[in-house]
Coordinates of C-alpha atoms and ligand atoms in Angstrom, one line a residue:
Chain A
M1 CA 26.6 -29.5 -14.4
T2 CA 23.1 -28.7 -15.3
R3 CA 22.5 -24.8 -16.3
P4 CA 22.0 -23.2 -12.9
V5 CA 18.2 -22.1 -12.1
L6 CA 19.7 -19.1 -10.3
E7 CA 23.0 -17.7 -10.8
A8 CA 24.7 -14.4 -9.6
R9 CA 28.0 -12.7 -10.7
D10 CA 29.5 -10.0 -8.8
L11 CA 26.8 -9.4 -6.4
R12 CA 27.9 -6.4 -4.2
V13 CA 25.7 -4.4 -1.4
A14 CA 27.0 -1.3 -0.3
Y15 CA 25.1 0.6 2.4
G16 CA 26.5 4.2 2.4
G17 CA 30.3 3.6 2.0
N18 CA 30.3 0.1 3.6
V19 CA 30.7 -3.0 1.5
A20 CA 28.0 -5.5 3.1
L21 CA 28.3 -8.0 0.3
D22 CA 30.9 -9.2 -2.2
I23 CA 30.2 -12.1 -3.9
P24 CA 31.7 -13.0 -7.2
H25 CA 29.7 -16.0 -8.2
L26 CA 26.8 -18.0 -6.5
A27 CA 24.8 -20.6 -8.2
I28 CA 21.9 -23.0 -7.4
A29 CA 21.1 -26.0 -9.3
P30 CA 17.8 -27.0 -10.4
G31 CA 16.2 -29.2 -7.2
E32 CA 18.9 -28.1 -4.8
L33 CA 18.7 -27.0 -1.5
V34 CA 21.6 -24.8 -0.5
G35 CA 21.9 -23.5 3.0
V36 CA 23.8 -20.1 3.9
V37 CA 25.2 -19.7 7.4
G38 CA 27.2 -17.1 9.0
A39 CA 27.6 -15.1 12.0
N40 CA 25.3 -12.3 12.9
G41 CA 25.6 -9.2 10.6
A42 CA 27.7 -11.4 8.0
G43 CA 25.4 -10.5 5.2
K44 CA 23.0 -13.7 4.9
S45 CA 19.6 -11.4 4.7
T46 CA 21.7 -8.8 2.5
L47 CA 22.3 -11.8 0.1
V48 CA 19.0 -13.2 -0.3
N49 CA 17.4 -9.7 -0.6
A50 CA 19.7 -8.5 -3.3
L51 CA 18.9 -11.7 -5.4
L52 CA 15.8 -10.1 -5.4
G53 CA 16.6 -6.3 -5.2
W54 CA 14.7 -5.9 -2.4
S55 CA 15.4 -3.8 0.9
R56 CA 13.8 -2.0 4.1
G57 CA 16.5 0.1 3.6
A58 CA 18.4 1.6 0.6
P59 CA 21.5 -0.3 -0.4
R60 CA 23.4 0.4 -3.4
V61 CA 23.2 -3.1 -5.0
S62 CA 25.0 -4.1 -8.4
G63 CA 25.7 -7.1 -10.3
S64 CA 24.2 -9.8 -12.5
V65 CA 21.2 -12.1 -11.2
R66 CA 19.9 -14.9 -13.7
L67 CA 16.9 -16.6 -13.5
D68 CA 16.9 -19.7 -15.5
G69 CA 19.3 -18.1 -17.9
E70 CA 17.4 -14.8 -18.0
E71 CA 18.9 -11.7 -16.6
I72 CA 16.5 -10.0 -13.7
G73 CA 19.2 -7.9 -12.0
G74 CA 17.7 -4.8 -13.5
L75 CA 14.0 -5.7 -12.8
P76 CA 12.3 -4.2 -9.7
P77 CA 11.4 -6.7 -6.7
H78 CA 7.7 -7.3 -8.0
S79 CA 8.8 -8.4 -11.5
R80 CA 11.3 -11.0 -10.1
V81 CA 8.6 -12.2 -7.9
R82 CA 6.2 -12.7 -11.1
Q83 CA 9.3 -14.3 -13.0
G84 CA 9.4 -16.8 -10.4
L85 CA 12.0 -16.0 -7.6
T86 CA 10.1 -15.6 -4.2
L87 CA 11.6 -14.4 -1.1
V88 CA 10.3 -15.0 2.5
P89 CA 12.2 -12.4 4.5
E90 CA 13.6 -12.2 8.0
G91 CA 10.8 -12.1 10.5
G92 CA 7.5 -13.1 9.8
A93 CA 6.6 -11.6 6.8
V94 CA 2.8 -11.7 6.6
F95 CA -0.1 -8.9 6.4
M96 CA -1.2 -8.6 10.3
R97 CA -4.4 -6.8 9.4
L98 CA -5.4 -9.3 6.9
T99 CA -6.8 -12.7 8.1
V100 CA -4.9 -15.9 7.5
A101 CA -7.3 -16.6 4.4
D102 CA -6.9 -13.3 2.7
N103 CA -3.4 -13.6 3.3
I104 CA -3.3 -16.8 1.5
A105 CA -5.9 -15.9 -1.6
A106 CA -4.0 -12.6 -1.9
A107 CA -0.9 -14.2 -2.9
S108 CA -1.0 -16.6 -6.5
A109 CA 0.9 -17.1 -9.3
P110 CA 0.2 -14.4 -12.2
A111 CA -2.0 -16.3 -14.8
S112 CA 0.3 -14.9 -17.4
S113 CA 3.4 -16.9 -16.0
G114 CA 2.2 -20.5 -17.0
R115 CA 3.3 -21.6 -13.4
R116 CA 1.1 -23.1 -10.8
G117 CA 1.4 -22.3 -7.5
H118 CA 0.4 -24.3 -4.6
D119 CA -3.6 -23.7 -4.3
E120 CA -5.2 -23.2 -1.1
E121 CA -5.9 -26.9 -0.6
E122 CA -2.4 -28.0 -0.9
V123 CA -1.0 -25.1 1.3
Y124 CA -3.6 -26.3 4.1
A125 CA -2.6 -29.9 3.8
L126 CA 0.7 -28.7 4.1
F127 CA 0.0 -26.8 7.4
P128 CA -3.3 -28.1 8.7
R129 CA -2.5 -25.5 11.7
L130 CA -3.5 -22.8 9.5
R131 CA -6.8 -24.2 8.3
E132 CA -7.9 -23.9 12.1
R133 CA -7.1 -20.0 12.3
L134 CA -8.7 -19.6 8.7
H135 CA -10.6 -16.4 10.1
H136 CA -8.6 -14.9 12.5
A137 CA -6.3 -11.7 11.9
A138 CA -2.8 -12.6 11.2
S139 CA -1.9 -10.5 14.1
A140 CA -3.6 -13.3 16.4
L141 CA -1.2 -15.6 15.2
S142 CA 1.8 -17.2 17.1
G143 CA 5.2 -16.9 15.9
G144 CA 5.3 -20.3 14.4
E145 CA 2.1 -20.2 13.2
R146 CA 3.0 -17.0 11.2
Q147 CA 6.4 -18.3 9.9
M148 CA 4.1 -21.2 8.2
L149 CA 1.7 -18.6 6.8
A150 CA 4.4 -16.7 5.3
I151 CA 6.0 -20.0 3.9
A152 CA 2.7 -21.0 2.8
R153 CA 2.0 -17.4 1.1
A154 CA 5.3 -17.9 -0.7
L155 CA 4.3 -21.3 -2.2
R156 CA 1.3 -20.1 -3.4
L157 CA 3.2 -17.7 -5.9
G158 CA 4.5 -20.5 -7.6
P159 CA 8.3 -19.9 -7.2
R160 CA 11.0 -21.6 -9.4
V161 CA 13.3 -20.7 -6.5
L162 CA 12.4 -19.9 -2.9
L163 CA 14.4 -17.8 -1.0
L164 CA 13.9 -18.2 2.9
D165 CA 15.4 -16.1 5.5
E166 CA 15.5 -17.8 8.9
P167 CA 12.0 -19.6 8.5
S168 CA 12.5 -21.4 11.8
I169 CA 13.5 -18.3 14.0
G170 CA 11.2 -18.5 17.5
L171 CA 10.0 -21.9 16.5
A172 CA 10.3 -24.6 19.1
P173 CA 12.9 -27.1 18.1
R174 CA 10.5 -29.6 17.2
L175 CA 8.9 -27.2 15.2
V176 CA 12.2 -26.0 13.5
A177 CA 12.5 -29.9 12.3
D178 CA 9.1 -30.1 11.0
V179 CA 9.8 -26.7 8.8
L180 CA 13.0 -28.0 7.7
R181 CA 11.7 -31.4 6.9
T182 CA 8.6 -29.5 4.8
V183 CA 11.6 -27.5 3.0
R184 CA 13.0 -30.2 2.1
G185 CA 10.0 -31.9 1.0
L186 CA 9.6 -29.3 -1.5
V187 CA 12.8 -29.4 -2.9
D188 CA 12.5 -33.3 -3.5
E189 CA 9.8 -32.2 -5.5
N190 CA 12.2 -30.0 -7.3
L191 CA 11.6 -26.8 -5.8
S192 CA 15.1 -25.1 -5.5
V193 CA 15.6 -23.3 -2.1
L194 CA 18.4 -20.9 -0.9
L195 CA 17.8 -21.6 2.9
V196 CA 19.2 -18.9 5.4
E197 CA 19.6 -20.8 9.0
Q198 CA 21.0 -19.9 12.3
N199 CA 20.6 -23.2 13.5
V200 CA 23.5 -25.0 11.5
R201 CA 22.9 -28.3 13.2
A202 CA 19.5 -28.6 12.1
A203 CA 20.3 -27.2 8.7
I204 CA 23.1 -29.4 8.0
E205 CA 20.8 -32.7 8.3
V206 CA 18.6 -31.6 5.1
V207 CA 20.8 -29.2 2.7
D208 CA 22.6 -30.5 -0.1
R209 CA 25.2 -27.9 0.2
L210 CA 26.1 -25.1 2.4
I211 CA 27.5 -21.7 2.4
L212 CA 29.3 -20.2 4.9
L213 CA 29.5 -16.3 5.0
E214 CA 31.7 -13.9 6.8
R215 CA 31.6 -10.4 6.6
G216 CA 30.0 -10.3 3.2
H217 CA 32.3 -13.1 1.6
I218 CA 32.0 -16.7 1.3
L219 CA 34.7 -17.7 3.6
A220 CA 33.7 -21.5 2.7
Q221 CA 31.3 -23.8 0.6
G222 CA 30.6 -27.4 -0.3
P223 CA 28.2 -30.5 -0.2
A224 CA 26.6 -30.9 3.6
A225 CA 28.5 -34.1 4.3
A226 CA 32.0 -32.5 3.9
M227 CA 31.0 -29.4 5.7
R228 CA 29.5 -31.3 8.6
D229 CA 33.4 -31.9 9.4
D230 CA 34.7 -28.7 8.0
P231 CA 36.7 -27.2 11.2
R232 CA 35.6 -23.7 10.1
I233 CA 32.3 -24.8 10.7
L234 CA 32.8 -26.9 13.6
A235 CA 35.0 -24.2 15.2
A236 CA 32.6 -21.4 14.9
Y237 CA 29.0 -22.9 15.0
L238 CA 28.9 -26.6 16.8
G239 CA 31.2 -25.1 19.5
E240 CA 33.3 -28.2 19.2
A241 CA 36.7 -28.0 19.8
V242 CA 38.7 -28.7 16.6
A243 CA 40.7 -31.6 16.6
Chain B
M1 CA -35.3 30.1 9.2
N2 CA -36.9 26.8 9.7
L3 CA -35.5 23.7 10.9
V4 CA -36.4 21.5 7.9
Q5 CA -34.7 24.1 5.8
Q6 CA -31.5 23.9 7.6
L7 CA -31.8 20.1 7.8
I8 CA -31.9 20.1 3.9
N9 CA -29.0 22.4 3.7
G10 CA -26.9 20.4 6.3
M11 CA -27.7 17.3 4.0
V12 CA -26.6 18.7 1.0
L13 CA -23.4 20.5 2.7
G14 CA -22.7 17.2 4.3
H15 CA -22.5 15.1 1.0
A16 CA -20.6 18.1 -0.8
Y17 CA -18.2 17.5 2.5
A18 CA -18.1 14.1 2.2
L19 CA -17.2 14.1 -1.5
I20 CA -14.9 16.6 -1.3
A21 CA -12.9 14.6 1.4
I22 CA -13.0 11.2 0.0
G23 CA -9.9 11.8 -2.3
W24 CA -8.0 12.2 0.9
T25 CA -9.7 9.5 2.4
V26 CA -8.5 7.1 0.2
L27 CA -4.9 8.7 -0.3
L28 CA -4.5 8.1 3.4
G29 CA -6.1 4.9 3.8
V30 CA -3.9 3.4 0.9
A31 CA -1.0 5.1 0.6
R32 CA -0.2 6.9 4.1
L33 CA 0.1 9.6 1.9
V34 CA -1.1 13.7 2.2
N35 CA -1.9 16.1 -0.2
F36 CA -2.1 19.7 0.8
G37 CA -2.5 20.9 -2.6
H38 CA -6.1 19.1 -2.3
G39 CA -7.7 22.5 -1.9
Q40 CA -6.0 23.9 -5.3
I41 CA -7.0 20.9 -7.3
Y42 CA -10.5 21.8 -6.2
M43 CA -9.9 25.5 -7.3
L44 CA -8.7 24.6 -10.5
A45 CA -11.3 21.9 -11.3
A46 CA -13.9 24.4 -10.7
F47 CA -12.3 26.8 -13.0
V48 CA -11.9 23.8 -15.7
T49 CA -15.7 23.1 -15.3
W50 CA -16.7 26.6 -15.7
W51 CA -14.1 27.1 -18.6
A52 CA -15.5 23.8 -20.2
V53 CA -18.9 25.0 -20.2
A54 CA -18.8 28.8 -20.9
G55 CA -15.8 28.8 -22.9
L56 CA -16.1 25.9 -25.1
G57 CA -19.8 25.5 -24.7
L58 CA -19.8 21.7 -23.7
P59 CA -22.7 20.4 -21.8
Y60 CA -22.2 20.2 -18.0
P61 CA -21.8 16.4 -17.8
A62 CA -19.1 16.6 -20.4
A63 CA -17.5 19.6 -18.6
I64 CA -17.6 17.2 -15.2
L65 CA -15.4 14.6 -17.3
V66 CA -13.0 17.2 -18.5
A67 CA -12.5 18.6 -15.0
M68 CA -12.1 14.9 -13.7
L69 CA -9.6 14.5 -16.6
A70 CA -7.5 17.5 -15.5
G71 CA -7.5 16.1 -11.7
V72 CA -6.3 13.0 -13.0
L73 CA -3.4 14.7 -14.6
I74 CA -2.8 17.1 -12.2
G75 CA -2.4 13.9 -9.5
L76 CA -0.4 12.0 -11.7
I77 CA 2.2 14.6 -12.3
M78 CA 2.3 15.2 -8.4
Q79 CA 3.0 11.7 -7.5
A80 CA 5.6 11.5 -10.7
A81 CA 7.4 14.2 -8.9
M82 CA 7.0 12.9 -5.7
L83 CA 7.6 9.0 -6.2
R84 CA 11.0 8.5 -4.2
L85 CA 9.5 10.6 -1.3
T86 CA 6.6 8.3 -1.2
F87 CA 8.6 5.2 -1.4
A88 CA 10.5 6.8 1.7
Q89 CA 7.4 7.7 3.5
D90 CA 8.5 11.0 4.1
L91 CA 5.7 12.5 5.2
V92 CA 7.1 16.0 6.2
S93 CA 8.7 16.4 2.9
I94 CA 5.7 15.3 1.0
M95 CA 3.5 17.9 2.8
I96 CA 6.0 20.4 1.9
V97 CA 6.1 19.6 -1.8
T98 CA 2.3 19.5 -2.0
L99 CA 2.2 22.8 -0.3
G100 CA 4.3 24.3 -3.1
F101 CA 2.3 22.2 -5.8
G102 CA -0.8 24.1 -4.4
H103 CA 0.6 27.4 -4.6
M104 CA 1.9 26.6 -7.8
M105 CA -1.6 25.6 -9.1
R106 CA -2.8 29.2 -7.7
G107 CA -0.5 31.0 -9.6
I108 CA -1.4 29.2 -12.8
A109 CA -5.0 29.6 -12.1
G110 CA -4.3 33.2 -11.8
L111 CA -2.4 33.2 -14.9
V112 CA -4.6 31.6 -17.2
F113 CA -8.0 32.3 -15.5
G114 CA -7.6 35.7 -14.3
G115 CA -8.6 37.4 -11.1
H116 CA -12.4 37.9 -11.8
P117 CA -14.9 36.1 -9.7
Q118 CA -16.7 33.3 -12.1
V119 CA -19.9 31.8 -11.9
L120 CA -20.8 28.3 -13.1
E121 CA -24.1 28.1 -14.2
T122 CA -25.5 24.6 -14.4
P123 CA -28.9 23.8 -16.2
L124 CA -29.6 22.1 -12.8
S125 CA -29.1 25.0 -10.9
W126 CA -32.5 26.4 -12.4
I127 CA -34.6 23.5 -11.0
D128 CA -36.2 24.0 -7.8
F129 CA -38.3 21.8 -5.5
E130 CA -40.4 22.4 -2.7
I131 CA -40.2 20.0 0.6
A132 CA -42.3 20.7 3.4
G133 CA -42.0 24.6 2.7
A134 CA -38.1 24.1 2.2
W135 CA -36.6 24.8 -0.9
V136 CA -33.6 22.4 -2.6
T137 CA -32.2 22.6 -6.3
A138 CA -31.8 19.8 -8.6
Q139 CA -27.7 20.8 -8.3
D140 CA -28.3 20.0 -4.6
L141 CA -30.1 16.8 -5.3
A142 CA -27.3 16.1 -7.6
I143 CA -24.6 16.3 -4.9
I144 CA -26.2 14.1 -2.7
L145 CA -27.0 11.6 -5.3
V146 CA -23.6 11.4 -6.9
A147 CA -22.2 11.3 -3.1
I148 CA -24.2 8.3 -2.1
L149 CA -23.5 6.6 -5.4
F150 CA -19.7 7.3 -5.3
F151 CA -19.4 6.0 -1.7
A152 CA -21.2 3.0 -2.0
L153 CA -19.5 2.0 -5.1
L154 CA -16.0 2.8 -3.4
H155 CA -16.9 0.9 -0.5
F156 CA -17.7 -2.1 -2.3
V157 CA -14.7 -2.0 -4.3
L158 CA -12.8 -1.8 -1.3
E159 CA -14.4 -4.2 0.9
R160 CA -14.9 -7.1 -1.6
G161 CA -12.5 -8.4 -4.3
A162 CA -8.7 -8.1 -5.1
L163 CA -8.8 -4.6 -5.5
G164 CA -9.4 -3.9 -2.0
R165 CA -7.4 -6.4 -0.6
T166 CA -4.5 -5.1 -2.7
A167 CA -5.2 -1.4 -1.3
R168 CA -5.1 -3.0 2.2
M169 CA -1.6 -5.1 1.6
V170 CA -0.2 -1.6 0.5
A171 CA -1.4 0.4 3.3
E172 CA -0.4 -2.1 5.6
D173 CA 3.2 -2.7 4.2
P174 CA 4.3 -1.5 0.5
K175 CA 7.3 -3.3 0.9
L176 CA 6.1 -6.6 1.6
A177 CA 3.2 -6.1 -1.1
Q178 CA 6.2 -6.0 -3.3
L179 CA 7.3 -9.4 -2.2
A180 CA 3.4 -10.7 -3.0
G181 CA 4.0 -9.2 -6.7
I182 CA 2.4 -6.4 -6.6
D183 CA 3.5 -3.2 -8.3
V184 CA 3.3 -0.6 -5.7
R185 CA 4.4 2.2 -8.1
R186 CA 1.3 1.5 -10.0
V187 CA -0.8 1.8 -6.9
Y188 CA 0.5 5.0 -5.6
F189 CA 0.2 6.5 -9.2
A190 CA -3.7 5.1 -9.4
V191 CA -4.2 6.3 -5.9
F192 CA -2.8 9.9 -6.8
A193 CA -5.0 9.8 -10.1
F194 CA -8.2 8.7 -7.9
E195 CA -7.4 11.7 -5.5
G196 CA -7.4 14.2 -8.1
A197 CA -10.3 12.8 -10.3
A198 CA -12.4 12.7 -6.7
V199 CA -11.9 16.4 -5.7
A200 CA -12.4 17.5 -9.4
L201 CA -15.7 15.6 -9.3
A202 CA -16.6 17.1 -6.0
A203 CA -15.3 20.7 -7.4
S204 CA -17.6 20.5 -10.7
L205 CA -20.7 19.7 -8.5
V206 CA -20.1 21.9 -5.5
A207 CA -18.7 25.0 -7.0
P208 CA -21.5 26.2 -8.9
R209 CA -23.1 27.1 -5.1
T210 CA -20.6 29.7 -5.0
P211 CA -18.5 32.1 -7.0
I212 CA -15.0 30.7 -8.3
L213 CA -12.1 32.6 -7.4
T214 CA -8.5 31.7 -7.5
S215 CA -8.5 32.0 -3.6
I216 CA -11.1 29.2 -3.0
G217 CA -9.8 25.9 -1.8
F218 CA -8.6 26.7 1.6
E219 CA -12.1 26.2 3.4
E220 CA -12.2 22.8 1.3
V221 CA -8.8 21.8 2.7
I222 CA -9.9 22.5 6.3
V223 CA -13.1 20.6 6.0
T224 CA -11.5 17.7 4.5
F225 CA -9.2 17.8 7.4
V226 CA -12.2 17.5 9.6
V227 CA -13.9 15.0 7.9
V228 CA -11.1 12.7 7.4
V229 CA -9.9 12.8 11.1
L230 CA -13.3 12.5 12.5
G231 CA -14.1 9.4 10.4
G232 CA -11.2 7.8 11.5
I233 CA -8.2 8.1 9.2
G234 CA -8.6 6.4 6.1
S235 CA -12.2 4.8 6.6
V236 CA -14.7 5.5 3.8
A237 CA -17.7 4.6 5.8
G238 CA -16.3 6.8 8.6
S239 CA -15.5 9.7 5.8
Y240 CA -19.1 9.7 4.9
V241 CA -21.0 9.6 8.5
A242 CA -18.2 12.7 9.4
G243 CA -18.9 14.5 6.2
L244 CA -22.6 14.2 6.6
G245 CA -22.4 15.0 10.2
L246 CA -20.3 18.1 10.0
G247 CA -22.7 19.4 7.2
I248 CA -25.8 19.1 9.6
F249 CA -23.7 20.6 12.3
T250 CA -22.5 23.3 10.4
A251 CA -26.0 24.4 8.9
L252 CA -27.9 23.6 12.2
F253 CA -25.3 26.1 13.9
G254 CA -25.2 28.5 11.2
G255 CA -28.8 29.0 11.0
F256 CA -29.6 28.8 14.6
V257 CA -26.6 30.1 16.5
S258 CA -24.5 32.1 14.6
P259 CA -23.3 31.6 10.6
A260 CA -19.8 33.5 11.6
Y261 CA -18.8 31.2 13.9
A262 CA -19.8 27.5 12.5
T263 CA -16.5 26.7 11.4
T264 CA -15.0 27.8 14.5
A265 CA -17.7 25.6 16.5
A266 CA -16.7 22.5 14.3
F267 CA -12.9 22.8 15.2
G268 CA -14.4 22.8 18.8
V269 CA -16.5 19.6 18.2
L270 CA -13.2 18.1 16.5
I271 CA -10.8 19.0 19.2
V272 CA -13.4 17.3 21.9
V273 CA -13.6 14.4 19.6
L274 CA -10.0 13.9 19.1
V275 CA -9.1 14.4 22.8
L276 CA -12.0 11.9 24.0
R277 CA -11.6 9.3 21.1
P278 CA -8.1 9.4 19.5
S279 CA -8.8 7.1 16.7
G280 CA -11.8 9.1 15.2
L281 CA -15.7 8.0 15.5
A282 CA -15.7 5.1 13.0
L283 CA -15.5 1.6 14.2
G284 CA -13.1 0.8 11.6
A285 CA -10.5 3.1 12.6
G286 CA -7.2 2.5 11.8
R287 CA -7.9 -0.5 9.7
G288 CA -6.6 0.9 6.5
A289 CA -9.1 1.8 3.5
R290 CA -12.3 0.9 4.7
Ligands
ATP301 N1 19.2 -1.0 6.4 C1 20.8 -1.1 6.8 N2 21.1 -0.1 6.7 C2 22.8 0.2 7.2 N3 23.5 -1.5 7.0 C3 23.0 -2.2 6.9 C4 21.4 -2.6 7.0 N4 20.9 -3.4 7.1 C5 22.0 -4.5 7.1 N5 23.2 -3.7 7.3 C6 24.6 -4.1 7.5 O1 24.9 -5.1 6.4 C7 25.7 -6.1 7.3 C8 25.0 -7.7 6.9 O2 23.6 -7.3 7.6 P1 22.6 -8.7 7.5 O3 21.3 -8.2 7.7 O4 22.6 -9.0 5.9 O5 23.1 -9.8 8.3 P2 22.7 -11.3 8.5 O6 23.8 -12.1 8.2 O7 21.3 -11.3 8.0 O8 22.5 -11.4 10.2 P3 21.5 -11.6 11.3 O9 21.9 -13.3 11.6 O10 21.7 -11.2 12.7 O11 20.2 -11.7 10.7 C9 25.7 -5.8 8.6 O12 26.7 -5.1 8.9 C10 24.6 -4.6 8.8 O13 25.2 -3.9 10.2
MG302 MG1 19.4 -11.8 8.7

């Protein structure tokens, strides 16, 4: 196996005395799209946030995180972002008071990194809808448009690994498929993505590998094709009777 | 008392008020922070300017720089102590800690500079101009000029360009700003350093107008409060207008009604404005550091 682009070991997160996440090992290969599914409160957001060392709360996080073989586990979130690990957190991560244009302009890969993020034209080519709303404040966007803007901002940062926490939340079914297809396209151009997605049925169509979380632990994981028929997935999320 | 003289006094006072308040405006607008040690930084910076001129024999402009440097240092020390509270946006604790810093600064000033009132003599205080039968000193003109330049520069920096955008991002959502690769800690330090430098600049320009005592600073905090709130919390342009308005109001009220009740009247105006227009006077109110 090629060296993973992102690798975590003994990743533990605790809120007060409650251990919300305990993952011995997790790796993402270059150009791989890994889906993370699980019930509400399973620890999906906790996982992607912990990889970045970021949180809206104040959890205790321990463990090792390596990006391209380099340990980043001790770095503050903004440094990890500059190194190429980017997160689109749960629920419309845009600056409401900035215009769409400013939101996009404000995000760019640091010149010193040598990475090239999407330029503004590429972003608008990907999300033409945003071009039409250029001079609106982000607070005036619809939920779906905000998600597009959040993803666009992340791509501008030129990530090596992109962590997406439920990018399709609140989107119309057709848009869900659109967004997931867009993500797949980026992965095919060699981006690596960890995608948290409630919509298992839609996710399983695009991901390479699926991880099932339950109460902070990895309950099952495997290639998408195999997981499609996994009884635990079927039972829990597809609402189909286990044969 | 003629009207022209009062208007000129009001202009000077107004620009002084705006300059005294600008550090708080940026502090609140960018970092959503408060500093109740603001007045004591003013007091300390006034003493440092006096000491640099009278004690070290530095020329006045160099003394201003020394005072601003001291302001930066105090700001950085305060922020270093409060960093965790800042990240948690724990305003109540920050209020108490900054109040504590203020009292400590007052104690230190008493120890270092003693209890005697000092007068800061600057070369500019000796130069007078007559305008339509009213008098103004070069020191007063310097206050107006520096305030205008300072506000124009700040407005320009915050309105355009990456720095202003970064400020607005941190003001809106510091956590999200981290995800955009912004070192929010550095921004907080920079903002507190700016606050210290700005109020020190104001002190070294305005303090020559009155005797310098360790007890000064309280009135400056009150004025700052009024200017920041009237200007629409965090608005640079709003603070300028509010400072100017408050200065002219205070001068006219003091000249034609009663100087003893000018501050009382200013608070009356503040309350009326707040009740009628909760977001302050400025159009850009609540839009972060503008
Ligand atoms: N700020 C916090 N303080 C305390 N506990 C928290 C906090 N955030 C999350 N938790 C706890 O951690 C556990 C995992 O939460 P997490 O948000 O990761 O779940 P999730 O899988 O993302 O759920 P959802 O599908 O609802 O987004 C939950 O039990 C939750 O109560
Ligand atoms: Mg979640």
